[in-house]
Amino acid sequence: MNELLIEKKHSVREREHKRFRQQAPPDVLAECERENSSGMRRAALLIKRQCEAESVVIEPGERIVFTRTIPCIPRIYADMDPVCLINNICADWQMALSQGLLGRREAAADARERYKDNPQASEFLDCAIESIDAVLALAARYAQAAEQMGRHDIAQMLRNVPANAPRSFHEALQSLKFMHSALWLAGHYHVGLGRFDQYMWTYLEADLKSGVLTESDAEDLLAEFFISLNKDTDVYYGVQRGDNGQSIMLGGVKRDGSDAVNPLTRMVLRVVRDVGMIDPKINLRINADTDLDLLCLATELTSKGLGFPQYANDDVVIPSLVAHGYDLEDARDYSVAACWEFIIPGKGMEIVNYETMRFPKIVDQAIRNGLAAGDTFDGILNRVKVGIDEAARRYADCYSKRQLPPAPFYSVLMDDCIENGRDLSSGVKYNNVGIHGACSASAADALAAVKKHVFDQHDIDPADLLAALDADYDGFEDIKQKLQNDSPKVGNNDDAADSMLTTLFDYFADACEKLGDHDGKWIMRPGTGSAMFYLYMADEVGATAEGRKKGEYFSANLAPAPNIRVHGPISVLQTYSKIDYKRVCNGGPITMELSDAVFRDQDSVRKVAMLVRTFAQLGCQQLQLNTLNYEKLMDAKAHPERHRDLIVRVWGWSGYFCELAPEYQEHVINRYKYAL
């Protein structure tokens, strides 16, 4: 990066832009209440007042502008959180860029005429137009201010975008920045950036061919755009700072099935590596035959310790989506939501993280109740199956009663909402619900330990095990040691434990499939991720039969349980290749931690790239590699002032280690490390 970009990065990390922040957002609620506005009118008024209240910020040397000055989202309902429920989806950025907001406005005006006798559609379309006008007015104020500052380049650009189609790669980046930021202003969060190298390549390719840009110029613009994505993250909603869903998907195949990797795919990997910040989060689609040079480039990014790229295997994901009712062309066009859940940009109004199948809790209850009742091991498994069925039905009943709030501006950026006169909250092509399958390794280990010691070897009496669990293993150290250190464990390619793992996911898939498609409206998608539940359940669930005491953390995503010794990364991949991913399509990565000593030279980088290829060849679905240095983490915990820029992967996102809550820091430190 050049000196100007280094200065910009430093300025963003120091959050110097906070000096532009206003004290409070506009009072939109009072106006809504006074006029007794409908939900649709409230949503449109929110973005209008937010855009009006924004102050224009154009810093010296800045080439991609917009800095958020309103610190939070004002309420529009007296009894509802100001954060909008529509989130974690991805707009059709290709369509939005190519048409521009004026193009979308014309489409809305045409639809308004066609639906003039439909009051509901008319109100939606009026609000969509009002939302577009608000964003365009804000862009016009930026253009006017730029002109007054003598920044004619910025003024000229903002007089064209986001109103019209970009004329260059630079304008495309600026247009995306403006529309993306407007969604956050409207109260949406976890706003995905989708298949960036696909919809942006058209503009970059034209500029490179015409000589408007050199490759170096393009990399500088891209770096500035990525740095700008890190600017307002302190006001974005998330469980922890960094959990903001600014995810980009690269590579894979096109809608016709041909190879989608292009020069921008590699450029993004290089630039993100050099910028070295937590946003954007990078995902890379691969398959069993992906070019090893591309995997090496991606591995160089992994070696930086940013926690990405996260890999998705097209050979597995696309057939799985098709099996769940997605059209083949749409399935080939998949991206991810905030973390790892597979969605189709512009076509999915899916709640991908609606609830969590708490495997450890269900298994623990089945073991305790089954042993107390004198069940066989099959009887305990049946209790697990019933528990999973009941939870899935409960989630489905709750979801059926759920209503989403209107989202007129997000609707503008999605496929067919404007054209059909239907707000996004009424549904689009895909409206499914996703459920995490949390902490599966810990739950499978518990079942495997009980089977071995209580039912096969009979060296632990059921009553003694129940007493040990009730006592949190106090006074039962011998039983704890047997369960923890002399039992099959997930991650060692051991069928005794792995069969329990696959059984859990088979039961989960069975439960979701039994719920049907709700008259063609939606299905429940089972997944393999944990999100933050590996921490949340630590105190919720008492001592468990794999030898874990209450309060100790569970396994995250698809990873062996904490403090379990495994043979190595290949055995972990072999274990997780046994899951039937065609039935489990909501996503959730195999998660591995690598010591930074692994990346000692180019040959080592190639070895890690080969590991990624093995992941795809074994038929696994998703992979997340995290590079750690134990000593550095410990020093960062003791002396955070020395490690402000230390980045770690938390679950489906990366954050600055020193900005995480202590429990998240502790879990990162305790993760198992592999050496190749």
Short mmCIF file of N, CA and C in Angstrom, two decimals, residues 127-241:
data_model
loop_
_atom_site.label_atom_id
_atom_site.label_comp_id
_atom_site.label_asym_id
_atom_site.label_seq_id
_atom_site.Cartn_x
_atom_site.Cartn_y
_atom_site.Cartn_z
N CYS A 127 -43.61 4.41 -0.96
CA CYS A 127 -42.54 4.44 0.06
C CYS A 127 -41.19 4.06 -0.54
N ALA A 128 -41.20 3.13 -1.49
CA ALA A 128 -39.94 2.77 -2.16
C ALA A 128 -39.38 3.98 -2.90
N ILE A 129 -40.24 4.70 -3.60
CA ILE A 129 -39.80 5.91 -4.33
C ILE A 129 -39.29 6.96 -3.34
N GLU A 130 -40.01 7.11 -2.25
CA GLU A 130 -39.59 8.09 -1.23
C GLU A 130 -38.21 7.72 -0.68
N SER A 131 -37.97 6.44 -0.48
CA SER A 131 -36.67 5.98 0.03
C SER A 131 -35.56 6.26 -0.98
N ILE A 132 -35.83 5.96 -2.23
CA ILE A 132 -34.84 6.23 -3.28
C ILE A 132 -34.51 7.73 -3.32
N ASP A 133 -35.55 8.54 -3.29
CA ASP A 133 -35.34 10.00 -3.35
C ASP A 133 -34.49 10.48 -2.18
N ALA A 134 -34.69 9.88 -1.01
CA ALA A 134 -33.92 10.29 0.17
C ALA A 134 -32.43 10.00 -0.02
N VAL A 135 -32.12 8.83 -0.55
CA VAL A 135 -30.72 8.46 -0.76
C VAL A 135 -30.11 9.33 -1.85
N LEU A 136 -30.87 9.58 -2.91
CA LEU A 136 -30.35 10.43 -3.99
C LEU A 136 -30.12 11.86 -3.51
N ALA A 137 -31.00 12.35 -2.64
CA ALA A 137 -30.83 13.71 -2.11
C ALA A 137 -29.55 13.80 -1.26
N LEU A 138 -29.27 12.74 -0.50
CA LEU A 138 -28.03 12.73 0.29
C LEU A 138 -26.81 12.72 -0.64
N ALA A 139 -26.87 11.93 -1.69
CA ALA A 139 -25.77 11.91 -2.66
C ALA A 139 -25.58 13.28 -3.30
N ALA A 140 -26.69 13.96 -3.59
CA ALA A 140 -26.62 15.29 -4.20
C ALA A 140 -25.97 16.29 -3.24
N ARG A 141 -26.25 16.15 -1.94
CA ARG A 141 -25.62 17.06 -0.97
C ARG A 141 -24.11 16.80 -0.90
N TYR A 142 -23.74 15.53 -1.00
CA TYR A 142 -22.30 15.21 -1.05
C TYR A 142 -21.66 15.83 -2.29
N ALA A 143 -22.35 15.73 -3.42
CA ALA A 143 -21.80 16.29 -4.67
C ALA A 143 -21.63 17.80 -4.56
N GLN A 144 -22.65 18.44 -4.00
CA GLN A 144 -22.59 19.91 -3.86
C GLN A 144 -21.44 20.32 -2.93
N ALA A 145 -21.29 19.59 -1.82
CA ALA A 145 -20.21 19.92 -0.89
C ALA A 145 -18.84 19.69 -1.53
N ALA A 146 -18.75 18.62 -2.31
CA ALA A 146 -17.48 18.33 -2.98
C ALA A 146 -17.13 19.46 -3.94
N GLU A 147 -18.13 19.96 -4.65
CA GLU A 147 -17.91 21.07 -5.59
C GLU A 147 -17.40 22.30 -4.85
N GLN A 148 -18.02 22.58 -3.71
CA GLN A 148 -17.62 23.75 -2.93
C GLN A 148 -16.21 23.61 -2.37
N MET A 149 -15.79 22.37 -2.13
CA MET A 149 -14.44 22.13 -1.61
C MET A 149 -13.40 22.06 -2.71
N GLY A 150 -13.86 22.17 -3.94
CA GLY A 150 -12.93 22.06 -5.05
C GLY A 150 -12.59 20.63 -5.42
N ARG A 151 -13.36 19.68 -4.88
CA ARG A 151 -13.15 18.27 -5.22
C ARG A 151 -14.06 17.92 -6.40
N HIS A 152 -13.69 18.44 -7.55
CA HIS A 152 -14.55 18.27 -8.73
C HIS A 152 -14.64 16.81 -9.16
N ASP A 153 -13.58 16.03 -8.85
CA ASP A 153 -13.63 14.60 -9.20
C ASP A 153 -14.74 13.88 -8.44
N ILE A 154 -14.84 14.17 -7.13
CA ILE A 154 -15.90 13.56 -6.32
C ILE A 154 -17.26 14.08 -6.75
N ALA A 155 -17.34 15.38 -7.00
CA ALA A 155 -18.63 15.97 -7.39
C ALA A 155 -19.14 15.36 -8.70
N GLN A 156 -18.23 15.23 -9.65
CA GLN A 156 -18.63 14.66 -10.94
C GLN A 156 -19.10 13.21 -10.79
N MET A 157 -18.40 12.49 -9.95
CA MET A 157 -18.77 11.08 -9.76
C MET A 157 -20.14 10.95 -9.09
N LEU A 158 -20.37 11.77 -8.05
CA LEU A 158 -21.62 11.64 -7.31
C LEU A 158 -22.82 12.26 -8.03
N ARG A 159 -22.55 12.95 -9.12
CA ARG A 159 -23.68 13.40 -9.94
C ARG A 159 -24.13 12.27 -10.87
N ASN A 160 -23.31 11.25 -10.97
CA ASN A 160 -23.71 10.11 -11.81
C ASN A 160 -24.18 8.92 -10.99
N VAL A 161 -23.47 8.61 -9.91
CA VAL A 161 -23.84 7.46 -9.07
C VAL A 161 -24.15 7.94 -7.65
N PRO A 162 -25.04 7.23 -6.98
CA PRO A 162 -25.69 5.96 -7.33
C PRO A 162 -26.93 6.11 -8.20
N ALA A 163 -27.16 7.31 -8.75
CA ALA A 163 -28.38 7.52 -9.54
C ALA A 163 -28.40 6.67 -10.80
N ASN A 164 -27.23 6.59 -11.45
CA ASN A 164 -27.16 5.89 -12.74
C ASN A 164 -26.15 4.76 -12.69
N ALA A 165 -26.05 4.03 -13.79
CA ALA A 165 -25.06 2.96 -13.87
C ALA A 165 -23.66 3.55 -13.84
N PRO A 166 -22.73 2.93 -13.14
CA PRO A 166 -21.35 3.44 -13.09
C PRO A 166 -20.71 3.44 -14.47
N ARG A 167 -19.82 4.45 -14.68
CA ARG A 167 -19.09 4.52 -15.94
C ARG A 167 -17.67 3.98 -15.79
N SER A 168 -17.31 3.59 -14.59
CA SER A 168 -15.95 3.12 -14.33
C SER A 168 -15.94 2.24 -13.08
N PHE A 169 -14.82 1.57 -12.86
CA PHE A 169 -14.64 0.77 -11.65
C PHE A 169 -14.71 1.67 -10.41
N HIS A 170 -14.10 2.83 -10.49
CA HIS A 170 -14.13 3.78 -9.38
C HIS A 170 -15.56 4.17 -9.04
N GLU A 171 -16.35 4.49 -10.05
CA GLU A 171 -17.75 4.86 -9.79
C GLU A 171 -18.55 3.67 -9.24
N ALA A 172 -18.22 2.47 -9.70
CA ALA A 172 -18.94 1.29 -9.19
C ALA A 172 -18.67 1.10 -7.70
N LEU A 173 -17.40 1.31 -7.29
CA LEU A 173 -17.08 1.18 -5.86
C LEU A 173 -17.80 2.26 -5.05
N GLN A 174 -17.83 3.49 -5.58
CA GLN A 174 -18.51 4.58 -4.87
C GLN A 174 -20.01 4.32 -4.77
N SER A 175 -20.60 3.84 -5.86
CA SER A 175 -22.03 3.56 -5.85
C SER A 175 -22.38 2.47 -4.83
N LEU A 176 -21.57 1.42 -4.82
CA LEU A 176 -21.79 0.33 -3.86
C LEU A 176 -21.65 0.84 -2.43
N LYS A 177 -20.64 1.68 -2.19
CA LYS A 177 -20.42 2.23 -0.86
C LYS A 177 -21.65 3.01 -0.40
N PHE A 178 -22.23 3.80 -1.28
CA PHE A 178 -23.36 4.65 -0.91
C PHE A 178 -24.61 3.81 -0.63
N MET A 179 -24.93 2.87 -1.52
CA MET A 179 -26.15 2.08 -1.34
C MET A 179 -26.02 1.15 -0.14
N HIS A 180 -24.83 0.57 0.03
CA HIS A 180 -24.59 -0.33 1.16
C HIS A 180 -24.75 0.44 2.48
N SER A 181 -24.18 1.64 2.55
CA SER A 181 -24.28 2.44 3.77
C SER A 181 -25.71 2.87 4.04
N ALA A 182 -26.48 3.13 2.97
CA ALA A 182 -27.87 3.54 3.14
C ALA A 182 -28.70 2.44 3.80
N LEU A 183 -28.39 1.18 3.50
CA LEU A 183 -29.12 0.08 4.13
C LEU A 183 -28.88 0.07 5.63
N TRP A 184 -27.63 0.31 6.05
CA TRP A 184 -27.34 0.40 7.48
C TRP A 184 -28.08 1.58 8.10
N LEU A 185 -28.14 2.71 7.39
CA LEU A 185 -28.86 3.87 7.90
C LEU A 185 -30.34 3.57 8.10
N ALA A 186 -30.88 2.66 7.28
CA ALA A 186 -32.30 2.31 7.36
C ALA A 186 -32.57 1.29 8.46
N GLY A 187 -31.55 0.94 9.23
CA GLY A 187 -31.76 0.03 10.36
C GLY A 187 -31.47 -1.42 10.06
N HIS A 188 -31.08 -1.74 8.84
CA HIS A 188 -30.72 -3.13 8.51
C HIS A 188 -29.29 -3.38 8.97
N TYR A 189 -28.98 -4.61 9.29
CA TYR A 189 -27.62 -4.93 9.69
C TYR A 189 -27.21 -6.27 9.09
N HIS A 190 -25.91 -6.60 9.24
CA HIS A 190 -25.36 -7.78 8.59
C HIS A 190 -25.70 -7.74 7.09
N VAL A 191 -25.35 -6.63 6.49
CA VAL A 191 -25.66 -6.40 5.07
C VAL A 191 -24.55 -7.01 4.22
N GLY A 192 -24.84 -8.11 3.57
CA GLY A 192 -23.82 -8.82 2.80
C GLY A 192 -23.45 -8.12 1.50
N LEU A 193 -22.24 -8.40 1.03
CA LEU A 193 -21.75 -7.79 -0.21
C LEU A 193 -21.72 -8.78 -1.37
N GLY A 194 -22.07 -10.04 -1.12
CA GLY A 194 -22.29 -11.00 -2.19
C GLY A 194 -21.08 -11.33 -3.04
N ARG A 195 -21.33 -11.67 -4.29
CA ARG A 195 -20.30 -12.15 -5.20
C ARG A 195 -19.58 -10.96 -5.86
N PHE A 196 -18.78 -10.32 -5.09
CA PHE A 196 -18.11 -9.06 -5.46
C PHE A 196 -17.31 -9.19 -6.75
N ASP A 197 -16.54 -10.29 -6.91
CA ASP A 197 -15.68 -10.40 -8.09
C ASP A 197 -16.49 -10.66 -9.37
N GLN A 198 -17.77 -11.03 -9.21
CA GLN A 198 -18.61 -11.24 -10.39
C GLN A 198 -19.25 -9.93 -10.85
N TYR A 199 -19.89 -9.21 -9.94
CA TYR A 199 -20.58 -8.00 -10.40
C TYR A 199 -19.66 -6.81 -10.60
N MET A 200 -18.44 -6.84 -10.04
CA MET A 200 -17.51 -5.73 -10.21
C MET A 200 -16.55 -5.92 -11.39
N TRP A 201 -16.38 -7.16 -11.83
CA TRP A 201 -15.39 -7.44 -12.85
C TRP A 201 -15.71 -6.71 -14.16
N THR A 202 -16.98 -6.58 -14.50
CA THR A 202 -17.38 -5.89 -15.74
C THR A 202 -16.76 -4.49 -15.80
N TYR A 203 -16.85 -3.78 -14.69
CA TYR A 203 -16.35 -2.39 -14.66
C TYR A 203 -14.82 -2.35 -14.68
N LEU A 204 -14.21 -3.24 -13.91
CA LEU A 204 -12.74 -3.25 -13.87
C LEU A 204 -12.16 -3.70 -15.20
N GLU A 205 -12.74 -4.72 -15.80
CA GLU A 205 -12.23 -5.23 -17.07
C GLU A 205 -12.27 -4.14 -18.13
N ALA A 206 -13.36 -3.38 -18.17
CA ALA A 206 -13.47 -2.30 -19.17
C ALA A 206 -12.40 -1.24 -18.94
N ASP A 207 -12.16 -0.88 -17.69
CA ASP A 207 -11.15 0.15 -17.39
C ASP A 207 -9.74 -0.32 -17.71
N LEU A 208 -9.46 -1.58 -17.44
CA LEU A 208 -8.13 -2.11 -17.74
C LEU A 208 -7.90 -2.18 -19.26
N LYS A 209 -8.93 -2.60 -19.98
CA LYS A 209 -8.81 -2.71 -21.44
C LYS A 209 -8.64 -1.34 -22.09
N SER A 210 -9.35 -0.34 -21.57
CA SER A 210 -9.30 0.99 -22.18
C SER A 210 -8.10 1.80 -21.71
N GLY A 211 -7.43 1.33 -20.69
CA GLY A 211 -6.28 2.06 -20.17
C GLY A 211 -6.65 3.13 -19.16
N VAL A 212 -7.92 3.20 -18.78
CA VAL A 212 -8.33 4.17 -17.76
C VAL A 212 -7.63 3.87 -16.43
N LEU A 213 -7.44 2.59 -16.16
CA LEU A 213 -6.77 2.16 -14.94
C LEU A 213 -5.65 1.18 -15.27
N THR A 214 -4.57 1.25 -14.48
CA THR A 214 -3.61 0.15 -14.48
C THR A 214 -4.02 -0.80 -13.35
N GLU A 215 -3.40 -1.95 -13.35
CA GLU A 215 -3.69 -2.90 -12.27
C GLU A 215 -3.34 -2.30 -10.91
N SER A 216 -2.24 -1.56 -10.86
CA SER A 216 -1.82 -0.94 -9.61
C SER A 216 -2.83 0.11 -9.15
N ASP A 217 -3.34 0.93 -10.12
CA ASP A 217 -4.36 1.93 -9.77
C ASP A 217 -5.59 1.24 -9.18
N ALA A 218 -5.99 0.15 -9.85
CA ALA A 218 -7.19 -0.57 -9.40
C ALA A 218 -7.00 -1.13 -7.99
N GLU A 219 -5.80 -1.64 -7.71
CA GLU A 219 -5.54 -2.18 -6.37
C GLU A 219 -5.60 -1.08 -5.31
N ASP A 220 -5.13 0.11 -5.67
CA ASP A 220 -5.20 1.22 -4.71
C ASP A 220 -6.65 1.60 -4.42
N LEU A 221 -7.47 1.65 -5.46
CA LEU A 221 -8.89 1.97 -5.25
C LEU A 221 -9.57 0.90 -4.41
N LEU A 222 -9.25 -0.34 -4.73
CA LEU A 222 -9.85 -1.44 -3.99
C LEU A 222 -9.44 -1.39 -2.52
N ALA A 223 -8.17 -1.07 -2.27
CA ALA A 223 -7.70 -0.97 -0.88
C ALA A 223 -8.44 0.14 -0.15
N GLU A 224 -8.63 1.26 -0.83
CA GLU A 224 -9.35 2.36 -0.17
C GLU A 224 -10.80 1.96 0.13
N PHE A 225 -11.42 1.25 -0.81
CA PHE A 225 -12.79 0.80 -0.58
C PHE A 225 -12.85 -0.14 0.63
N PHE A 226 -11.91 -1.08 0.71
CA PHE A 226 -11.91 -2.03 1.83
C PHE A 226 -11.64 -1.31 3.16
N ILE A 227 -10.73 -0.35 3.15
CA ILE A 227 -10.48 0.41 4.38
C ILE A 227 -11.76 1.15 4.80
N SER A 228 -12.48 1.69 3.80
CA SER A 228 -13.71 2.44 4.12
C SER A 228 -14.76 1.54 4.77
N LEU A 229 -14.75 0.25 4.44
CA LEU A 229 -15.73 -0.67 5.05
C LEU A 229 -15.48 -0.84 6.55
N ASN A 230 -14.27 -0.53 7.00
CA ASN A 230 -13.93 -0.65 8.42
C ASN A 230 -14.25 0.60 9.22
N LYS A 231 -14.69 1.65 8.52
CA LYS A 231 -14.80 2.96 9.16
C LYS A 231 -15.95 3.02 10.17
N ASP A 232 -17.12 2.57 9.79
CA ASP A 232 -18.30 2.78 10.64
C ASP A 232 -18.69 1.54 11.43
N THR A 233 -17.79 0.58 11.51
CA THR A 233 -18.16 -0.69 12.15
C THR A 233 -18.43 -0.53 13.64
N ASP A 234 -17.93 0.54 14.25
CA ASP A 234 -18.19 0.74 15.68
C ASP A 234 -19.63 1.11 15.96
N VAL A 235 -20.38 1.54 14.94
CA VAL A 235 -21.80 1.85 15.16
C VAL A 235 -22.70 0.77 14.55
N TYR A 236 -22.10 -0.29 14.01
CA TYR A 236 -22.90 -1.35 13.43
C TYR A 236 -23.30 -2.34 14.51
N TYR A 237 -24.51 -2.84 14.42
CA TYR A 237 -25.03 -3.78 15.41
C TYR A 237 -24.35 -5.15 15.27
N GLY A 238 -24.00 -5.78 16.43
CA GLY A 238 -23.42 -7.13 16.42
C GLY A 238 -23.25 -7.60 17.84
N VAL A 239 -23.06 -8.92 18.02
CA VAL A 239 -22.85 -9.47 19.35
C VAL A 239 -21.58 -8.92 19.97
N GLN A 240 -20.52 -8.83 19.17
CA GLN A 240 -19.26 -8.21 19.54
C GLN A 240 -18.81 -7.35 18.36
N ARG A 241 -17.90 -6.41 18.61
CA ARG A 241 -17.43 -5.57 17.50
C ARG A 241 -16.70 -6.45 16.48
#
